[in-house]
CSV table of C-alpha atoms in Angstrom, one decimal:
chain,number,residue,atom,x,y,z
Q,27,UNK,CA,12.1,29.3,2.6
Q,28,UNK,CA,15.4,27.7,3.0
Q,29,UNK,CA,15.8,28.6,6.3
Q,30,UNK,CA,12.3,27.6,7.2
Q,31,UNK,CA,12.8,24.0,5.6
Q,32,UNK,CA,15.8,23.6,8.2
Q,33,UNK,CA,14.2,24.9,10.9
Q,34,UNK,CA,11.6,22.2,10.3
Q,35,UNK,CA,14.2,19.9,9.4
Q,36,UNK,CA,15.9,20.3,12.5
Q,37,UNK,CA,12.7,19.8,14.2
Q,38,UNK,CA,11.9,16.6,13.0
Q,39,UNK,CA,15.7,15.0,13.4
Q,40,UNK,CA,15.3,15.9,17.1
Q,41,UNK,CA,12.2,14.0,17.7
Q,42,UNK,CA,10.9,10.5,18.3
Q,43,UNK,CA,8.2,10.7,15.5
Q,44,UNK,CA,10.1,10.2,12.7
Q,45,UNK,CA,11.6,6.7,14.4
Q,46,UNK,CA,8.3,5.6,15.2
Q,47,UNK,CA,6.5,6.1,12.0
Q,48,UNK,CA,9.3,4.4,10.5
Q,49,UNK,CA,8.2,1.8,12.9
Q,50,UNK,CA,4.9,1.9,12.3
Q,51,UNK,CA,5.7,1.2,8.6
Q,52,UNK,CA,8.0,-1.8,9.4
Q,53,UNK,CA,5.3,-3.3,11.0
Q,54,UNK,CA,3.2,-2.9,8.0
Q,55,UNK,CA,5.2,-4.5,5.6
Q,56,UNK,CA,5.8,-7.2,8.4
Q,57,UNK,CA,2.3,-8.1,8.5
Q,58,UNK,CA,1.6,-8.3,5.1
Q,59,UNK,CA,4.9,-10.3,4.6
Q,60,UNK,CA,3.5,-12.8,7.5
Q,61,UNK,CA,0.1,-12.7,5.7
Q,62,UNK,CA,2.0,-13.9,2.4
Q,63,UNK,CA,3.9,-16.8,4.1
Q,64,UNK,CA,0.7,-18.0,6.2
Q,65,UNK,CA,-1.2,-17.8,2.7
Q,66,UNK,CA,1.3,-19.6,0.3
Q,67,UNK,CA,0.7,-22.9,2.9
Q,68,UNK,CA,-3.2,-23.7,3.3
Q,69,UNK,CA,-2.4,-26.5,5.7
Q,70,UNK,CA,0.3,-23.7,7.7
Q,71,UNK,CA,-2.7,-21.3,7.5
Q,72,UNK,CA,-5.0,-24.1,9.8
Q,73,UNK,CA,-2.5,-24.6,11.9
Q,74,UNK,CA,-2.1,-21.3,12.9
Q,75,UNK,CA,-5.9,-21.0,13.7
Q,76,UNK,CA,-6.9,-17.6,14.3
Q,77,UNK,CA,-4.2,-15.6,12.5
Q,78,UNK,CA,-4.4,-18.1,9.8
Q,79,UNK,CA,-8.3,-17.2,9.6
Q,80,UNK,CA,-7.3,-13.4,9.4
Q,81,UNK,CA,-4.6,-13.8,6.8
Q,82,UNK,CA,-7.4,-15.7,4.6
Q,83,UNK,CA,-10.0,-13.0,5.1
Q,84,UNK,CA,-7.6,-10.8,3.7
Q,85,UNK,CA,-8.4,-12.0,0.3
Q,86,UNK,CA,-4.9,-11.9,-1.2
Q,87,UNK,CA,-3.4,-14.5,-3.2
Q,88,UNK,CA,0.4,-15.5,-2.4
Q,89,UNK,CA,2.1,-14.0,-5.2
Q,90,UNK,CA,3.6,-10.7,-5.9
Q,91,UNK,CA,0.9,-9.0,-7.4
Q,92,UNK,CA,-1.6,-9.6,-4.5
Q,93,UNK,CA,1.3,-8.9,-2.1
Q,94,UNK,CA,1.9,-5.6,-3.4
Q,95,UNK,CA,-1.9,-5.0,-3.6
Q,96,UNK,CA,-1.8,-5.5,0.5
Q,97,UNK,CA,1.1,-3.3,0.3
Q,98,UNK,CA,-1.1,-1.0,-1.0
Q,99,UNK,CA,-4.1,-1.4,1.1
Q,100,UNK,CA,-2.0,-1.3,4.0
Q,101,UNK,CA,-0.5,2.3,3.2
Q,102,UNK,CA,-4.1,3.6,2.2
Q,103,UNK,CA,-5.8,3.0,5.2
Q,104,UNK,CA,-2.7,3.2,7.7
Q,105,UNK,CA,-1.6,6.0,6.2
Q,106,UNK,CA,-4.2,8.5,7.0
Q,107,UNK,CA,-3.8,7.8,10.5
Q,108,UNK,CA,0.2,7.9,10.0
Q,109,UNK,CA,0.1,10.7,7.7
Q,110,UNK,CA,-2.2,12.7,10.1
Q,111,UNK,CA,0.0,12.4,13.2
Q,112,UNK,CA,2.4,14.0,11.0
Q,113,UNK,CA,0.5,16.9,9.9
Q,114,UNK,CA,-0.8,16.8,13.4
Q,115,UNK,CA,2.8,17.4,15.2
Q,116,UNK,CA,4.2,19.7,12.8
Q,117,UNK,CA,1.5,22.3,13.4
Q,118,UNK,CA,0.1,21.2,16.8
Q,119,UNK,CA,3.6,21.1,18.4
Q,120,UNK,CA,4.3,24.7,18.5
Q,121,UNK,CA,1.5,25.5,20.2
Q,122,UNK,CA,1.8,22.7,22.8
Q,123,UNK,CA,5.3,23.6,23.1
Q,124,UNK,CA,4.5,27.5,23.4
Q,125,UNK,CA,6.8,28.1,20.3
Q,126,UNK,CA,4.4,29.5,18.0
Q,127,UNK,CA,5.1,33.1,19.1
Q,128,UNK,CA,8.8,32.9,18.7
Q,129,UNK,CA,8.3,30.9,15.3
Q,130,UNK,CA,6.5,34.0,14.2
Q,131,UNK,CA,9.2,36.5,15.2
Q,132,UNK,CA,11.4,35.0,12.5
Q,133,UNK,CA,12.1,37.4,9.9
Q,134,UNK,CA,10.0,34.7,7.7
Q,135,UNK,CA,6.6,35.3,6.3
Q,136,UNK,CA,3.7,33.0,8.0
Q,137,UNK,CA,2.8,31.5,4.5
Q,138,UNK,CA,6.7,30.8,4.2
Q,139,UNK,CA,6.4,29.1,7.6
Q,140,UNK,CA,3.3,26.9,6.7
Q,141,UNK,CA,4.7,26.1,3.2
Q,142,UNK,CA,8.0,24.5,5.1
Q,143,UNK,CA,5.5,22.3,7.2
Q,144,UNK,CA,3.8,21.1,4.2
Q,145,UNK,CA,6.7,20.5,2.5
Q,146,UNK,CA,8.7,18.1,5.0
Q,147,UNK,CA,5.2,16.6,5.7
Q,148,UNK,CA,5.0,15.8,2.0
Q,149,UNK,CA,8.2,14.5,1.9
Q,150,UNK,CA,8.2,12.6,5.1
Q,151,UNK,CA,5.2,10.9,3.6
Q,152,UNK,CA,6.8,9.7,0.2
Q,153,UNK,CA,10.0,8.7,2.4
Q,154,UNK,CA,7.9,6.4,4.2
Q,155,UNK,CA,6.4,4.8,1.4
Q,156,UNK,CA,9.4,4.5,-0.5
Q,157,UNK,CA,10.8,2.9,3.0
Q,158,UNK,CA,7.4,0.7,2.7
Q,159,UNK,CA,8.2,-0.7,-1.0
Q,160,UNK,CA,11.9,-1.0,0.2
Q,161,UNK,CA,10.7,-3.3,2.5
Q,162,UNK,CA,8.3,-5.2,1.0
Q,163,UNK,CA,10.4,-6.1,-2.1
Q,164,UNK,CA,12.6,-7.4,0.0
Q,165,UNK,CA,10.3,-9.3,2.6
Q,166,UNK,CA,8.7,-10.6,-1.2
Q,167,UNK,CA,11.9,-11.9,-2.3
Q,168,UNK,CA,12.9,-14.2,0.8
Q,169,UNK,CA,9.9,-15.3,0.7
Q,170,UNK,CA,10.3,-16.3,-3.0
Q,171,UNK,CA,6.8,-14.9,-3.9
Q,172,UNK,CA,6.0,-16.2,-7.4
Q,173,UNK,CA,4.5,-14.6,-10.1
Q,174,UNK,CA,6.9,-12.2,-10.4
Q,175,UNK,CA,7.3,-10.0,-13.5
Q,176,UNK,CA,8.6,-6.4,-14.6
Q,177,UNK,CA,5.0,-4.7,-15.6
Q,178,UNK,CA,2.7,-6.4,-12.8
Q,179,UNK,CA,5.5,-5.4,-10.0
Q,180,UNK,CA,5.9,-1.7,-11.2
Q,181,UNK,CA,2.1,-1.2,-11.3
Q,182,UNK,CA,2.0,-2.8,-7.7
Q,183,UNK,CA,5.1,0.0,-7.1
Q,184,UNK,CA,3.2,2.9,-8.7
Q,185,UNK,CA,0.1,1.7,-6.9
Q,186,UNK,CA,1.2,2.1,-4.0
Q,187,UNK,CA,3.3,5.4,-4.1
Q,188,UNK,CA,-0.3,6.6,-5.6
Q,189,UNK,CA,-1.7,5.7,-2.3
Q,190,UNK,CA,0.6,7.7,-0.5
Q,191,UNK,CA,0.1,10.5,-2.4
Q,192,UNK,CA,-4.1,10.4,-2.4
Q,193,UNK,CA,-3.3,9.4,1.1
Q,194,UNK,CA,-1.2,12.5,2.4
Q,195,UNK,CA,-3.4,14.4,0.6
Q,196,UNK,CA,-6.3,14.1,2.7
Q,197,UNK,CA,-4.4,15.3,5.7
Q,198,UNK,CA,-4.2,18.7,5.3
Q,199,UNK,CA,-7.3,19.6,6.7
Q,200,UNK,CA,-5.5,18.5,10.1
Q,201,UNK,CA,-3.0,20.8,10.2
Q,202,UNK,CA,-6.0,23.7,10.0
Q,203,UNK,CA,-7.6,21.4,13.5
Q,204,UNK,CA,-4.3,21.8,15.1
Q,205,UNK,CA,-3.8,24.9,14.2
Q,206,UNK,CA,-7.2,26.0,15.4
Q,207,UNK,CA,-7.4,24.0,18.0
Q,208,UNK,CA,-3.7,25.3,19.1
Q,209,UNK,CA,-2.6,22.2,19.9
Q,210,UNK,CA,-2.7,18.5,19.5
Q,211,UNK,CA,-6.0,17.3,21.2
Q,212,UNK,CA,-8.5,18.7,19.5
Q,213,UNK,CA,-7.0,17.3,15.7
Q,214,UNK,CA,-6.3,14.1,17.4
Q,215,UNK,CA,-10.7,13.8,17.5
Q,216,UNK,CA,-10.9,15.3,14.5
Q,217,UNK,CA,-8.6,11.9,13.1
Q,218,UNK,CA,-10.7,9.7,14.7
Q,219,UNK,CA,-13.7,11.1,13.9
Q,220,UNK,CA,-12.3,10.8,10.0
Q,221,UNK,CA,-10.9,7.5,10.0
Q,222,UNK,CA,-14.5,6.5,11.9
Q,223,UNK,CA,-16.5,8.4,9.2
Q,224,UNK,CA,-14.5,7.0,6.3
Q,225,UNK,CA,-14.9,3.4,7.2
Q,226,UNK,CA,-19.1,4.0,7.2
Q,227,UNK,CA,-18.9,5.8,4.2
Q,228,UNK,CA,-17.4,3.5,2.5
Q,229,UNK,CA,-19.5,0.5,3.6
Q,230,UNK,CA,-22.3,2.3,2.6
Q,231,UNK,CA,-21.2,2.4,-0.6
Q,232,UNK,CA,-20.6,6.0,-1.1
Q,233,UNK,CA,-17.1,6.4,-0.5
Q,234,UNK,CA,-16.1,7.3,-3.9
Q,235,UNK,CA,-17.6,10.7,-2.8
Q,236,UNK,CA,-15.9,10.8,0.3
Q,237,UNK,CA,-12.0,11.8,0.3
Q,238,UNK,CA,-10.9,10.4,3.4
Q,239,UNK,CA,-12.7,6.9,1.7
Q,240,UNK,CA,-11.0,7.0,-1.7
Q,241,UNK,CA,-7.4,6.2,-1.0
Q,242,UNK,CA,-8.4,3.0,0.6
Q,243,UNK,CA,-11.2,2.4,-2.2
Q,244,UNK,CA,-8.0,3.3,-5.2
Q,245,UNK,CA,-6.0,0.6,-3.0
Q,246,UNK,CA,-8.4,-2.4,-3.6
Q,247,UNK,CA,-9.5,-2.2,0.1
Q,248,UNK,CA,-13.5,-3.2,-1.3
Q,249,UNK,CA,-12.1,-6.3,-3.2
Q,250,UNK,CA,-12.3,-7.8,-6.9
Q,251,UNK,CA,-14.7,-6.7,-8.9
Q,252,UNK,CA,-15.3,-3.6,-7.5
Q,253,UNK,CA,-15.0,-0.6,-9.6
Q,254,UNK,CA,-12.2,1.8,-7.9
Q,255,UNK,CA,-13.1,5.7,-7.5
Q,256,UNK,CA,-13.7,7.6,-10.5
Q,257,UNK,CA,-12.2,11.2,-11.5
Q,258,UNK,CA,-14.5,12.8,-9.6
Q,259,UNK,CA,-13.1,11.1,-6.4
Q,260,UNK,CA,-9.8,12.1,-6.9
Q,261,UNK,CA,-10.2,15.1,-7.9
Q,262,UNK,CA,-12.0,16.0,-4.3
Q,263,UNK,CA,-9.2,14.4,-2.9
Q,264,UNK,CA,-6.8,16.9,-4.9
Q,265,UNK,CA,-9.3,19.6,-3.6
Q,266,UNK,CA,-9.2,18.5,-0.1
Q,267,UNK,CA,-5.6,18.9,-0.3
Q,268,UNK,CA,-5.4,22.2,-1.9
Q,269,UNK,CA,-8.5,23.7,0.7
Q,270,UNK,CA,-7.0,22.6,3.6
Q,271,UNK,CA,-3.5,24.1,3.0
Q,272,UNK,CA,-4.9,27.1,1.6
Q,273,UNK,CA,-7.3,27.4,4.7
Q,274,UNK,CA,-4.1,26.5,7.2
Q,275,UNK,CA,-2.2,29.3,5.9
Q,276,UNK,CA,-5.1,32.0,6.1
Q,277,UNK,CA,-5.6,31.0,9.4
Q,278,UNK,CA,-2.1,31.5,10.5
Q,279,UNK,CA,-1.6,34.7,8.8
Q,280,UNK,CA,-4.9,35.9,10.4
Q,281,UNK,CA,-5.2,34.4,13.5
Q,282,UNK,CA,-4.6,35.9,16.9
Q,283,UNK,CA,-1.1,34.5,17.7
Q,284,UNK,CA,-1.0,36.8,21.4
Q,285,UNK,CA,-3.2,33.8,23.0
């Protein structure tokens, strides 16, 4: 397993992705940040016209509690699309690459191999959120964000590592479409076709049944007063997980791998 995790590792250190989903982070927290300082000045938020219109619609308040809430939203929704490019290149890649016959001649098992994937994707995932809060606690204190206190900040914190989490979670099943489809192309429409699915779900008001709906639903995404998914919603986001990466590694330990 060891070797398999730096084999991975080494992977990932050679390649652009992890730069640019760092990036793609950055310019979440960013946003959110420039929503916050458009927001904390109504007569700022006019004269900036349209993205002073957008930051409104947003529905946060200028403080730290509805700036971590964004935080949130921002990591639920992005996430899955983030998230899946991850799963997406860690599995699609060596079949793209015409690796995936040579990764399979390592004196490793298959399941061994598929374990190490999920494993840096999980933790590529939590770096990236943890990267996420690192920023927006600091974007939140130039901006001198009021409302600050210990309990409401740590919830906003745990909030949105929880996001993460549920949102990685739902990825899995990608990594069996890029597996299957050997390659990235056909997992790429499976992701669209998810994040497409998940927003009409949701606005028809059964997204708590839907995993690839709850993250964003947990995050606040359908605004106050709206009751956030129940157990049963995430615990089909904790079985979505578990069936995908159960089903990726039965595929790749009985799959044809001479194709």
């Amino acid at each position: 397993m060891r070797d398999a995790l730096w084999a991975e590792l080494l992977k990932a250190r050679r390649s652009r992705l992890p730069w640019i989903t760092a990036l793609a982070f950055t310019i979440a927290a960013l946003v959110c940040g420039t929503f916050m300082f458009i927001l904390a000045d109504p007569a700022r938020a006019r004269a900036l016209g349209l993205l002073g219109g957008k930051a409104q619609l947003s529905g946060a308040s200028a403080d730290w509690p509805g700036y971590l809430a964004l935080l949130a939203e921002a990591v639920a929704i992005g996430g899955l699309g983030v998230y899946g490019l991850i799963a997406i290149w860690l599995f699609g890649r060596e079949f793209s690459d015409h690796t995936a016959t040579d990764l399979l001649a390592l004196p490793a098992s298959r399941t061994t191999i598929v374990a190490a994937k999920f494993t840096i994707a999980t933790l590529w995932a939590l770096l990236l959120a943890v990267l996420l809060v690192a920023l927006g606690l600091g974007i939140g204190t130039l901006l001198a964000l009021p409302a600050w206190s210990a309990p409401a900040v740590l919830d906003g914190l745990a909030r949105i590592l929880a996001a993460a989490v549920l949102a990685a979670l739902t990825t899995t099943p990608l990594a069996l479409a890029a597996s299957a489809g050997r390659g990235y192309l056909a997992a790429v429409g499976v992701l669209f076709g998810i994040i497409f699915a998940s927003q009409i779900i949701a606005a028809l008001g059964y997204g708590a049944y839907f995993p690839w709906s709850v993250p964003g639903l947990y995050a606040g995404i359908a605004g106050e007063g709206q009751d956030p998914p129940g157990p049963a919603g995430l615990l089909l986001v904790a079985a979505t997980g578990a069936i995908g990466a159960i089903a990726t590694a039965a595929w790749w330990n009985r799959a044809d791998h001479t194709r």
